C-alpha cells in the first residue's frame, strides 16, 4: 500500500506510506472516514494537502483535520483525519425541487449532474467531478426532493432500495467519478455468486457482538399528501414480512405537490407513487436493528475484497447462541499498525447510527 498526499489540483505533495497507524473505515449507508498517524516530519505536507490517496483502494480521503501537539514531556502527536470524497456532495443543496422518475440509478446520476457537475450556476460545479460507469441497476423510483443536501438526498433515496453511491478517484486522469452501486448477493440461499458465510463453525469470526433492538421498529406507513380533511390524499406502504405484527407510522408528506414546478401536473398514479416512496424512505429510518459486529480473520477461508466486500449480502451463523441471519455488510474498518492489519466488519444496521438518524430527521 502506498499513501500519497495531494493538493487541490491532485499534484503530489509527498509520500505518507511510513505511517504509525491507519484506520480506514468504509461505510455503505453513510460517509466513510479515516484517521492517519504519521511522524512529525510529515506535518508540513498535511497542512498543505487536500486529499489522501491510497493506491490499493477506491476511496479518496479528504484532509479535513491535520493535528499537531506536543505535551509537557516532549511527546509529539501528528495525525490527520477526515471523510471520504463523497462528503463533497454534502456541500451542495437541492435549492429547487428535483423529481425522480424511472431508473433509480439514472435519477441519482441526473441529480449529481444537475447540482454538482453541470449546474446552471457555474460556481456550484465541483472541480474534476464526472459521471463514472453505469452499473445497470434495475430499481425504479418516483419521488421529489428539495431543501436538503445532495449527499443526504442520495443516501436517503438509495438507502430505501439498499443501493449506495461512491466517488472514485482516477489517479491517471485526475477525475472524480460518481457511481451508483450495490453489493453482491453472497447468501448461501442463492447460486449466482460465490457464498460468504461467516460462522464460528468456520473459525472465520472472532470477538463477536450480536445485538437486536425492535423498540423503534416500524413496518407500515400511512403517508398523507396534499388536501384537507377527507379530501386529503393518503396512501399506505406495507413492508411487513410474512407473519409479522403491524407497527404503524404516520408520515406527513404535504410538501410533495402534484405540480412538478415546471408547468406539469403529475397523474394521480404518479403522485401516489411519490407518496409511497416517501413512506419507504421514512420506514427505512425505523428499521429493526440487528447487527453482528466483530473481527474477521483475513487469513481464514474467506478473502477480503475477493470473497466478500463492503455492501455484500452475506449469511451469518453462530451455533453457540443459535443465530442464523442474512445481512448486508454495512461497515468495514481496516486498521494498520506496523506490519499488522486487522479487519472489523459490521453486518446489518448499526444501532447508534440509526438512533442518530432518527433524532436528526424525526417525522
mmCIF file of C-alpha atoms in Angstrom:
data_model
loop_
_atom_site.group_PDB
_atom_site.id
_atom_site.type_symbol
_atom_site.label_atom_id
_atom_site.label_comp_id
_atom_site.label_asym_id
_atom_site.label_seq_id
_atom_site.Cartn_x
_atom_site.Cartn_y
_atom_site.Cartn_z
ATOM 1 C CA UNK A 1 0.000 0.000 0.000
ATOM 2 C CA UNK A 2 1.212 3.471 -0.918
ATOM 3 C CA UNK A 3 -0.250 6.667 0.582
ATOM 4 C CA UNK A 4 0.201 9.979 -1.184
ATOM 5 C CA UNK A 5 -0.772 13.453 -0.037
ATOM 6 C CA UNK A 6 -2.228 15.516 -2.895
ATOM 7 C CA UNK A 7 -3.102 19.196 -3.177
ATOM 8 C CA UNK A 8 -6.404 20.568 -4.502
ATOM 9 C CA UNK A 9 -5.193 20.104 -8.092
ATOM 10 C CA UNK A 10 -4.120 16.493 -7.367
ATOM 11 C CA UNK A 11 -0.432 17.348 -7.565
ATOM 12 C CA UNK A 12 1.666 15.103 -5.300
ATOM 13 C CA UNK A 13 2.995 16.863 -2.191
ATOM 14 C CA UNK A 14 4.629 13.871 -0.588
ATOM 15 C CA UNK A 15 4.543 10.227 0.454
ATOM 16 C CA UNK A 16 2.888 9.233 3.751
ATOM 17 C CA UNK A 17 3.431 5.497 3.426
ATOM 18 C CA UNK A 18 5.690 5.385 6.504
ATOM 19 C CA UNK A 19 2.869 5.915 8.973
ATOM 20 C CA UNK A 20 2.474 4.847 12.585
ATOM 21 C CA UNK A 21 -1.129 3.719 12.214
ATOM 22 C CA UNK A 22 -4.013 3.997 9.806
ATOM 23 C CA UNK A 23 -7.702 3.417 10.484
ATOM 24 C CA UNK A 24 -9.709 3.190 7.253
ATOM 25 C CA UNK A 25 -13.474 2.906 7.839
ATOM 26 C CA UNK A 26 -15.626 2.150 4.790
ATOM 27 C CA UNK A 27 -19.409 2.544 5.067
ATOM 28 C CA UNK A 28 -22.285 1.577 2.814
ATOM 29 C CA UNK A 29 -25.144 3.766 4.059
ATOM 30 C CA UNK A 30 -23.220 6.825 5.284
ATOM 31 C CA UNK A 31 -19.941 8.653 4.838
ATOM 32 C CA UNK A 32 -16.772 6.668 5.384
ATOM 33 C CA UNK A 33 -13.768 8.178 7.150
ATOM 34 C CA UNK A 34 -10.124 7.602 8.071
ATOM 35 C CA UNK A 35 -7.507 8.576 10.655
ATOM 36 C CA UNK A 36 -3.785 8.579 9.860
ATOM 37 C CA UNK A 37 -0.961 8.935 12.418
ATOM 38 C CA UNK A 38 2.421 9.892 10.983
ATOM 39 C CA UNK A 39 5.890 11.095 12.086
ATOM 40 C CA UNK A 40 6.247 14.818 12.815
ATOM 41 C CA UNK A 41 8.247 15.346 9.612
ATOM 42 C CA UNK A 42 5.054 14.700 7.626
ATOM 43 C CA UNK A 43 3.092 17.529 9.197
ATOM 44 C CA UNK A 44 4.049 20.308 6.698
ATOM 45 C CA UNK A 45 2.580 18.356 3.777
ATOM 46 C CA UNK A 46 -0.573 17.579 5.756
ATOM 47 C CA UNK A 47 -1.150 21.291 6.303
ATOM 48 C CA UNK A 48 -0.886 21.951 2.571
ATOM 49 C CA UNK A 49 -2.711 18.821 1.483
ATOM 50 C CA UNK A 50 -6.321 18.440 0.356
ATOM 51 C CA UNK A 51 -6.554 14.727 -0.439
ATOM 52 C CA UNK A 52 -5.114 11.447 0.834
ATOM 53 C CA UNK A 53 -4.745 8.909 -1.983
ATOM 54 C CA UNK A 54 -4.327 5.205 -1.363
ATOM 55 C CA UNK A 55 -3.234 3.223 -4.404
ATOM 56 C CA UNK A 56 -4.943 -0.014 -3.364
ATOM 57 C CA UNK A 57 -8.400 1.380 -2.528
ATOM 58 C CA UNK A 58 -11.308 3.010 -4.343
ATOM 59 C CA UNK A 59 -11.817 5.621 -1.629
ATOM 60 C CA UNK A 60 -10.124 9.042 -1.604
ATOM 61 C CA UNK A 61 -9.704 10.766 1.750
ATOM 62 C CA UNK A 62 -10.295 14.474 2.346
ATOM 63 C CA UNK A 63 -7.683 16.034 4.629
ATOM 64 C CA UNK A 64 -10.006 17.973 6.903
ATOM 65 C CA UNK A 65 -8.282 17.904 10.277
ATOM 66 C CA UNK A 66 -4.477 17.983 10.383
ATOM 67 C CA UNK A 67 -3.297 17.912 14.004
ATOM 68 C CA UNK A 68 -0.007 18.584 15.775
ATOM 69 C CA UNK A 69 0.578 18.601 19.513
ATOM 70 C CA UNK A 70 3.455 18.312 21.985
ATOM 71 C CA UNK A 71 2.950 17.568 25.672
ATOM 72 C CA UNK A 72 4.937 18.634 28.708
ATOM 73 C CA UNK A 73 7.215 15.619 28.340
ATOM 74 C CA UNK A 74 8.061 16.495 24.747
ATOM 75 C CA UNK A 75 5.930 13.725 23.258
ATOM 76 C CA UNK A 76 4.605 14.756 19.857
ATOM 77 C CA UNK A 77 1.460 13.599 18.155
ATOM 78 C CA UNK A 78 0.780 14.184 14.468
ATOM 79 C CA UNK A 79 -2.277 12.935 12.658
ATOM 80 C CA UNK A 80 -4.885 13.865 10.102
ATOM 81 C CA UNK A 81 -8.411 12.639 9.655
ATOM 82 C CA UNK A 82 -11.432 13.285 7.510
ATOM 83 C CA UNK A 83 -14.242 11.793 5.486
ATOM 84 C CA UNK A 84 -14.000 10.174 2.079
ATOM 85 C CA UNK A 85 -14.651 12.156 -1.110
ATOM 86 C CA UNK A 86 -18.420 11.515 -1.049
ATOM 87 C CA UNK A 87 -18.560 14.298 1.535
ATOM 88 C CA UNK A 88 -18.016 16.822 -1.279
ATOM 89 C CA UNK A 89 -21.676 16.248 -2.174
ATOM 90 C CA UNK A 90 -22.687 17.474 1.278
ATOM 91 C CA UNK A 91 -21.641 20.988 0.219
ATOM 92 C CA UNK A 92 -24.346 21.226 -2.443
ATOM 93 C CA UNK A 93 -28.012 21.657 -1.569
ATOM 94 C CA UNK A 94 -31.181 20.986 -3.545
ATOM 95 C CA UNK A 95 -32.309 24.595 -3.777
ATOM 96 C CA UNK A 96 -35.091 23.647 -6.194
ATOM 97 C CA UNK A 97 -37.371 20.623 -6.431
ATOM 98 C CA UNK A 98 -35.870 17.604 -8.134
ATOM 99 C CA UNK A 99 -38.252 14.960 -9.468
ATOM 100 C CA UNK A 100 -37.053 11.381 -9.779
ATOM 101 C CA UNK A 101 -38.886 9.114 -12.181
ATOM 102 C CA UNK A 102 -37.947 5.809 -13.759
ATOM 103 C CA UNK A 103 -34.488 4.328 -13.243
ATOM 104 C CA UNK A 104 -33.184 4.892 -9.708
ATOM 105 C CA UNK A 105 -29.567 4.832 -10.882
ATOM 106 C CA UNK A 106 -30.287 7.214 -13.766
ATOM 107 C CA UNK A 107 -32.145 9.616 -11.491
ATOM 108 C CA UNK A 108 -29.351 9.687 -8.902
ATOM 109 C CA UNK A 109 -26.813 10.370 -11.641
ATOM 110 C CA UNK A 110 -29.030 13.128 -13.076
ATOM 111 C CA UNK A 111 -29.272 14.704 -9.640
ATOM 112 C CA UNK A 112 -25.487 14.915 -9.320
ATOM 113 C CA UNK A 113 -25.226 16.208 -12.895
ATOM 114 C CA UNK A 114 -27.698 18.996 -12.161
ATOM 115 C CA UNK A 115 -26.361 20.217 -8.835
ATOM 116 C CA UNK A 116 -22.633 19.469 -8.929
ATOM 117 C CA UNK A 117 -21.315 18.689 -12.437
ATOM 118 C CA UNK A 118 -23.212 20.965 -14.858
ATOM 119 C CA UNK A 119 -25.212 23.345 -12.651
ATOM 120 C CA UNK A 120 -26.843 26.480 -14.051
ATOM 121 C CA UNK A 121 -24.580 28.477 -11.728
ATOM 122 C CA UNK A 122 -21.013 27.526 -12.764
ATOM 123 C CA UNK A 123 -19.702 28.406 -9.286
ATOM 124 C CA UNK A 124 -21.559 25.382 -7.931
ATOM 125 C CA UNK A 125 -19.547 22.989 -10.079
ATOM 126 C CA UNK A 126 -17.342 20.594 -8.102
ATOM 127 C CA UNK A 127 -13.949 20.556 -9.849
ATOM 128 C CA UNK A 128 -12.903 17.295 -11.514
ATOM 129 C CA UNK A 129 -16.244 15.606 -10.751
ATOM 130 C CA UNK A 130 -17.663 13.491 -13.598
ATOM 131 C CA UNK A 131 -20.126 10.667 -14.017
ATOM 132 C CA UNK A 132 -18.449 7.279 -13.904
ATOM 133 C CA UNK A 133 -19.520 3.892 -15.174
ATOM 134 C CA UNK A 134 -23.117 2.682 -15.220
ATOM 135 C CA UNK A 135 -23.903 -0.360 -13.068
ATOM 136 C CA UNK A 136 -27.221 -1.089 -14.787
ATOM 137 C CA UNK A 137 -29.204 -1.486 -11.546
ATOM 138 C CA UNK A 138 -32.851 -2.477 -12.126
ATOM 139 C CA UNK A 139 -34.592 -0.467 -9.391
ATOM 140 C CA UNK A 140 -37.066 2.295 -10.302
ATOM 141 C CA UNK A 141 -38.247 5.207 -8.180
ATOM 142 C CA UNK A 142 -40.714 8.081 -8.293
ATOM 143 C CA UNK A 143 -40.224 10.868 -5.760
ATOM 144 C CA UNK A 144 -39.259 14.507 -5.348
ATOM 145 C CA UNK A 145 -36.729 16.146 -3.049
ATOM 146 C CA UNK A 146 -35.823 19.708 -2.156
ATOM 147 C CA UNK A 147 -34.261 21.662 0.689
ATOM 148 C CA UNK A 148 -31.614 19.138 1.767
ATOM 149 C CA UNK A 149 -28.006 18.443 0.876
ATOM 150 C CA UNK A 150 -27.207 16.426 -2.213
ATOM 151 C CA UNK A 151 -25.453 13.862 -0.036
ATOM 152 C CA UNK A 152 -28.469 13.423 2.240
ATOM 153 C CA UNK A 153 -30.846 13.003 -0.700
ATOM 154 C CA UNK A 154 -28.638 10.348 -2.318
ATOM 155 C CA UNK A 155 -28.216 8.313 0.877
ATOM 156 C CA UNK A 156 -31.925 8.553 1.755
ATOM 157 C CA UNK A 157 -33.262 7.619 -1.668
ATOM 158 C CA UNK A 158 -30.649 4.958 -2.381
ATOM 159 C CA UNK A 159 -30.896 3.570 1.141
ATOM 160 C CA UNK A 160 -34.570 2.742 0.723
ATOM 161 C CA UNK A 161 -33.516 0.326 -2.062
ATOM 162 C CA UNK A 162 -30.298 -0.973 -0.396
ATOM 163 C CA UNK A 163 -28.312 0.965 -3.011
ATOM 164 C CA UNK A 164 -25.262 3.133 -2.321
ATOM 165 C CA UNK A 165 -23.051 5.606 -4.209
ATOM 166 C CA UNK A 166 -19.364 6.450 -4.281
ATOM 167 C CA UNK A 167 -16.833 8.855 -5.742
ATOM 168 C CA UNK A 168 -13.811 7.023 -7.131
ATOM 169 C CA UNK A 169 -10.572 8.810 -7.946
ATOM 170 C CA UNK A 170 -8.903 8.069 -11.287
ATOM 171 C CA UNK A 171 -5.242 8.749 -10.489
ATOM 172 C CA UNK A 172 -4.096 8.861 -14.111
ATOM 173 C CA UNK A 173 -6.873 11.132 -15.412
ATOM 174 C CA UNK A 174 -7.282 13.217 -12.207
ATOM 175 C CA UNK A 175 -11.033 12.657 -12.335
ATOM 176 C CA UNK A 176 -13.516 12.158 -9.502
ATOM 177 C CA UNK A 177 -16.028 9.609 -10.795
ATOM 178 C CA UNK A 178 -19.527 9.440 -9.313
ATOM 179 C CA UNK A 179 -21.096 5.970 -9.430
ATOM 180 C CA UNK A 180 -24.208 4.293 -8.087
ATOM 181 C CA UNK A 181 -23.640 0.709 -6.944
ATOM 182 C CA UNK A 182 -24.953 -2.220 -4.964
ATOM 183 C CA UNK A 183 -23.086 -5.012 -3.228
ATOM 184 C CA UNK A 184 -23.271 -8.605 -4.399
ATOM 185 C CA UNK A 185 -25.652 -11.223 -3.050
ATOM 186 C CA UNK A 186 -23.404 -13.806 -1.398
ATOM 187 C CA UNK A 187 -26.011 -15.546 0.776
ATOM 188 C CA UNK A 188 -25.962 -19.333 0.831
ATOM 189 C CA UNK A 189 -29.577 -19.261 -0.360
ATOM 190 C CA UNK A 190 -28.560 -18.189 -3.893
ATOM 191 C CA UNK A 191 -26.380 -19.752 -6.567
ATOM 192 C CA UNK A 192 -25.312 -16.880 -8.851
ATOM 193 C CA UNK A 193 -22.337 -15.612 -6.807
ATOM 194 C CA UNK A 194 -19.940 -17.432 -4.503
ATOM 195 C CA UNK A 195 -21.136 -17.705 -0.905
ATOM 196 C CA UNK A 196 -19.795 -15.674 2.001
ATOM 197 C CA UNK A 197 -20.805 -17.389 5.228
ATOM 198 C CA UNK A 198 -19.437 -16.032 8.499
ATOM 199 C CA UNK A 199 -19.653 -18.662 11.209
ATOM 200 C CA UNK A 200 -17.985 -19.841 14.383
ATOM 201 C CA UNK A 201 -18.053 -23.270 12.752
ATOM 202 C CA UNK A 202 -15.734 -21.991 10.012
ATOM 203 C CA UNK A 203 -13.469 -20.210 12.513
ATOM 204 C CA UNK A 204 -13.533 -17.004 10.429
ATOM 205 C CA UNK A 205 -15.055 -14.677 13.059
ATOM 206 C CA UNK A 206 -13.834 -13.518 16.459
ATOM 207 C CA UNK A 207 -14.722 -11.017 19.204
ATOM 208 C CA UNK A 208 -18.359 -11.121 18.114
ATOM 209 C CA UNK A 209 -21.105 -8.811 19.378
ATOM 210 C CA UNK A 210 -24.679 -9.617 18.352
ATOM 211 C CA UNK A 211 -27.418 -7.081 19.010
ATOM 212 C CA UNK A 212 -31.113 -6.885 18.187
ATOM 213 C CA UNK A 213 -33.412 -3.979 19.054
ATOM 214 C CA UNK A 214 -37.023 -3.617 17.912
ATOM 215 C CA UNK A 215 -38.010 -0.715 20.192
ATOM 216 C CA UNK A 216 -38.334 1.853 17.376
ATOM 217 C CA UNK A 217 -39.157 -0.544 14.550
ATOM 218 C CA UNK A 218 -41.991 0.375 12.152
ATOM 219 C CA UNK A 219 -43.175 -1.614 9.130
ATOM 220 C CA UNK A 220 -46.416 0.029 7.952
ATOM 221 C CA UNK A 221 -46.851 3.684 6.987
ATOM 222 C CA UNK A 222 -49.779 5.987 6.316
ATOM 223 C CA UNK A 223 -48.469 8.735 4.045
ATOM 224 C CA UNK A 224 -50.606 11.886 3.788
ATOM 225 C CA UNK A 225 -50.067 14.250 0.874
ATOM 226 C CA UNK A 226 -51.978 17.254 -0.479
ATOM 227 C CA UNK A 227 -55.527 18.211 0.521
ATOM 228 C CA UNK A 228 -57.525 18.881 3.670
ATOM 229 C CA UNK A 229 -59.674 16.643 5.820
ATOM 230 C CA UNK A 230 -61.473 13.881 3.970
ATOM 231 C CA UNK A 231 -60.101 15.242 0.654
ATOM 232 C CA UNK A 232 -56.502 14.659 1.647
ATOM 233 C CA UNK A 233 -54.643 12.040 -0.400
ATOM 234 C CA UNK A 234 -53.447 9.198 1.832
ATOM 235 C CA UNK A 235 -51.607 6.056 0.690
ATOM 236 C CA UNK A 236 -50.247 3.120 2.655
ATOM 237 C CA UNK A 237 -46.878 1.368 2.496
ATOM 238 C CA UNK A 238 -46.743 -2.176 3.857
ATOM 239 C CA UNK A 239 -43.229 -3.539 4.471
ATOM 240 C CA UNK A 240 -44.176 -6.357 6.822
ATOM 241 C CA UNK A 241 -42.541 -9.714 6.462
ATOM 242 C CA UNK A 242 -44.724 -12.807 6.416
ATOM 243 C CA UNK A 243 -46.436 -13.308 9.777
ATOM 244 C CA UNK A 244 -45.020 -10.082 11.246
ATOM 245 C CA UNK A 245 -47.118 -7.911 13.539
ATOM 246 C CA UNK A 246 -48.158 -4.492 12.206
ATOM 247 C CA UNK A 247 -46.261 -1.465 13.596
ATOM 248 C CA UNK A 248 -47.600 1.760 12.143
ATOM 249 C CA UNK A 249 -46.047 5.124 11.315
ATOM 250 C CA UNK A 250 -47.756 8.333 10.167
ATOM 251 C CA UNK A 251 -45.851 10.409 7.602
ATOM 252 C CA UNK A 252 -46.844 13.985 6.789
ATOM 253 C CA UNK A 253 -45.839 14.476 3.150
ATOM 254 C CA UNK A 254 -47.754 17.673 2.475
ATOM 255 C CA UNK A 255 -44.599 19.103 0.896
ATOM 256 C CA UNK A 256 -44.980 16.713 -2.066
ATOM 257 C CA UNK A 257 -47.026 18.517 -4.716
ATOM 258 C CA UNK A 258 -48.808 17.308 -7.830
ATOM 259 C CA UNK A 259 -47.419 20.292 -9.724
ATOM 260 C CA UNK A 260 -43.795 19.478 -10.534
ATOM 261 C CA UNK A 261 -42.792 23.152 -10.612
ATOM 262 C CA UNK A 262 -42.146 23.049 -14.350
ATOM 263 C CA UNK A 263 -45.711 23.574 -15.528
ATOM 264 C CA UNK A 264 -46.577 19.866 -15.452
ATOM 265 C CA UNK A 265 -49.123 18.153 -13.236
ATOM 266 C CA UNK A 266 -48.478 14.592 -12.099
ATOM 267 C CA UNK A 267 -51.089 11.955 -12.770
ATOM 268 C CA UNK A 268 -52.839 10.519 -9.730
ATOM 269 C CA UNK A 269 -50.906 7.259 -10.132
ATOM 270 C CA UNK A 270 -47.533 9.047 -10.320
ATOM 271 C CA UNK A 271 -48.384 11.264 -7.367
ATOM 272 C CA UNK A 272 -49.389 8.308 -5.219
ATOM 273 C CA UNK A 273 -46.160 6.509 -6.156
ATOM 274 C CA UNK A 274 -44.182 9.537 -4.946
ATOM 275 C CA UNK A 275 -46.052 9.358 -1.651
ATOM 276 C CA UNK A 276 -45.293 5.645 -1.353
ATOM 277 C CA UNK A 277 -41.597 6.312 -1.992
ATOM 278 C CA UNK A 278 -41.607 8.887 0.825
ATOM 279 C CA UNK A 279 -43.141 6.210 3.045
ATOM 280 C CA UNK A 280 -40.427 3.715 2.120
ATOM 281 C CA UNK A 281 -37.733 6.271 2.909
ATOM 282 C CA UNK A 282 -39.239 7.041 6.301
ATOM 283 C CA UNK A 283 -39.700 3.368 7.188
ATOM 284 C CA UNK A 284 -36.053 2.742 6.283
ATOM 285 C CA UNK A 285 -35.171 5.102 9.140
ATOM 286 C CA UNK A 286 -37.136 2.902 11.561
ATOM 287 C CA UNK A 287 -35.674 -0.449 10.628
ATOM 288 C CA UNK A 288 -35.331 -3.326 13.038
ATOM 289 C CA UNK A 289 -31.821 -3.035 14.439
ATOM 290 C CA UNK A 290 -29.972 -6.323 14.117
ATOM 291 C CA UNK A 291 -26.197 -6.204 13.883
ATOM 292 C CA UNK A 292 -23.256 -8.523 14.046
ATOM 293 C CA UNK A 293 -20.085 -6.640 14.819
ATOM 294 C CA UNK A 294 -16.681 -8.198 15.240
ATOM 295 C CA UNK A 295 -13.333 -9.148 13.896
ATOM 296 C CA UNK A 296 -12.874 -11.240 10.784
ATOM 297 C CA UNK A 297 -9.816 -13.393 10.254
ATOM 298 C CA UNK A 298 -8.430 -12.192 6.889
ATOM 299 C CA UNK A 299 -6.378 -15.386 6.642
ATOM 300 C CA UNK A 300 -9.299 -17.803 7.058
ATOM 301 C CA UNK A 301 -11.429 -19.353 4.303
ATOM 302 C CA UNK A 302 -12.822 -16.015 3.025
ATOM 303 C CA UNK A 303 -10.518 -13.486 1.352
ATOM 304 C CA UNK A 304 -11.366 -9.796 1.834
ATOM 305 C CA UNK A 305 -12.320 -7.954 -1.404
ATOM 306 C CA UNK A 306 -12.369 -11.263 -3.269
ATOM 307 C CA UNK A 307 -14.881 -13.454 -1.434
ATOM 308 C CA UNK A 308 -16.628 -10.624 0.438
ATOM 309 C CA UNK A 309 -16.591 -6.837 0.445
ATOM 310 C CA UNK A 310 -18.458 -3.784 1.660
ATOM 311 C CA UNK A 311 -22.108 -3.862 0.614
ATOM 312 C CA UNK A 312 -22.295 -7.617 0.061
ATOM 313 C CA UNK A 313 -25.314 -9.524 1.356
ATOM 314 C CA UNK A 314 -23.936 -12.387 3.462
ATOM 315 C CA UNK A 315 -25.014 -15.209 5.755
ATOM 316 C CA UNK A 316 -24.060 -15.199 9.437
ATOM 317 C CA UNK A 317 -24.331 -18.318 11.611
ATOM 318 C CA UNK A 318 -23.469 -18.606 15.289
ATOM 319 C CA UNK A 319 -24.056 -22.139 16.524
ATOM 320 C CA UNK A 320 -23.281 -21.276 20.155
ATOM 321 C CA UNK A 321 -26.283 -18.961 20.516
ATOM 322 C CA UNK A 322 -28.413 -20.458 17.747
ATOM 323 C CA UNK A 323 -28.433 -17.437 15.429
ATOM 324 C CA UNK A 324 -28.655 -17.524 11.645
ATOM 325 C CA UNK A 325 -29.313 -14.297 9.758
ATOM 326 C CA UNK A 326 -28.731 -12.742 6.328
ATOM 327 C CA UNK A 327 -27.358 -9.214 6.471
ATOM 328 C CA UNK A 328 -25.536 -6.741 4.268
ATOM 329 C CA UNK A 329 -22.003 -5.651 5.178
ATOM 330 C CA UNK A 330 -22.590 -2.003 6.090
ATOM 331 C CA UNK A 331 -19.176 -1.145 7.515
ATOM 332 C CA UNK A 332 -15.607 -2.403 7.246
ATOM 333 C CA UNK A 333 -12.785 -0.975 9.346
ATOM 334 C CA UNK A 334 -9.227 -1.719 8.297
ATOM 335 C CA UNK A 335 -6.612 -0.983 10.957
ATOM 336 C CA UNK A 336 -2.911 -0.927 10.086
ATOM 337 C CA UNK A 337 -0.177 -0.753 12.710
ATOM 338 C CA UNK A 338 3.337 -1.521 11.601
ATOM 339 C CA UNK A 339 3.208 -4.666 9.521
ATOM 340 C CA UNK A 340 -0.039 -5.941 11.029
ATOM 341 C CA UNK A 341 -3.566 -5.454 9.697
ATOM 342 C CA UNK A 342 -6.851 -6.171 11.464
ATOM 343 C CA UNK A 343 -10.322 -6.229 9.971
ATOM 344 C CA UNK A 344 -13.610 -5.431 11.729
ATOM 345 C CA UNK A 345 -16.882 -5.996 9.898
ATOM 346 C CA UNK A 346 -20.423 -4.883 10.719
ATOM 347 C CA UNK A 347 -23.330 -6.787 9.204
ATOM 348 C CA UNK A 348 -26.697 -5.035 9.403
ATOM 349 C CA UNK A 349 -27.818 -1.594 10.501
ATOM 350 C CA UNK A 350 -25.769 -0.051 13.257
ATOM 351 C CA UNK A 351 -27.890 0.869 16.286
ATOM 352 C CA UNK A 352 -26.027 4.059 17.179
ATOM 353 C CA UNK A 353 -26.181 5.348 13.610
ATOM 354 C CA UNK A 354 -29.903 4.572 13.436
ATOM 355 C CA UNK A 355 -30.649 6.446 16.645
ATOM 356 C CA UNK A 356 -28.667 9.477 15.491
ATOM 357 C CA UNK A 357 -30.573 9.467 12.224
ATOM 358 C CA UNK A 358 -33.931 9.379 13.984
ATOM 359 C CA UNK A 359 -33.006 12.266 16.246
ATOM 360 C CA UNK A 360 -31.835 14.307 13.266
ATOM 361 C CA UNK A 361 -34.768 13.646 10.978
ATOM 362 C CA UNK A 362 -37.879 12.946 13.001
ATOM 363 C CA UNK A 363 -41.094 12.513 11.056
#
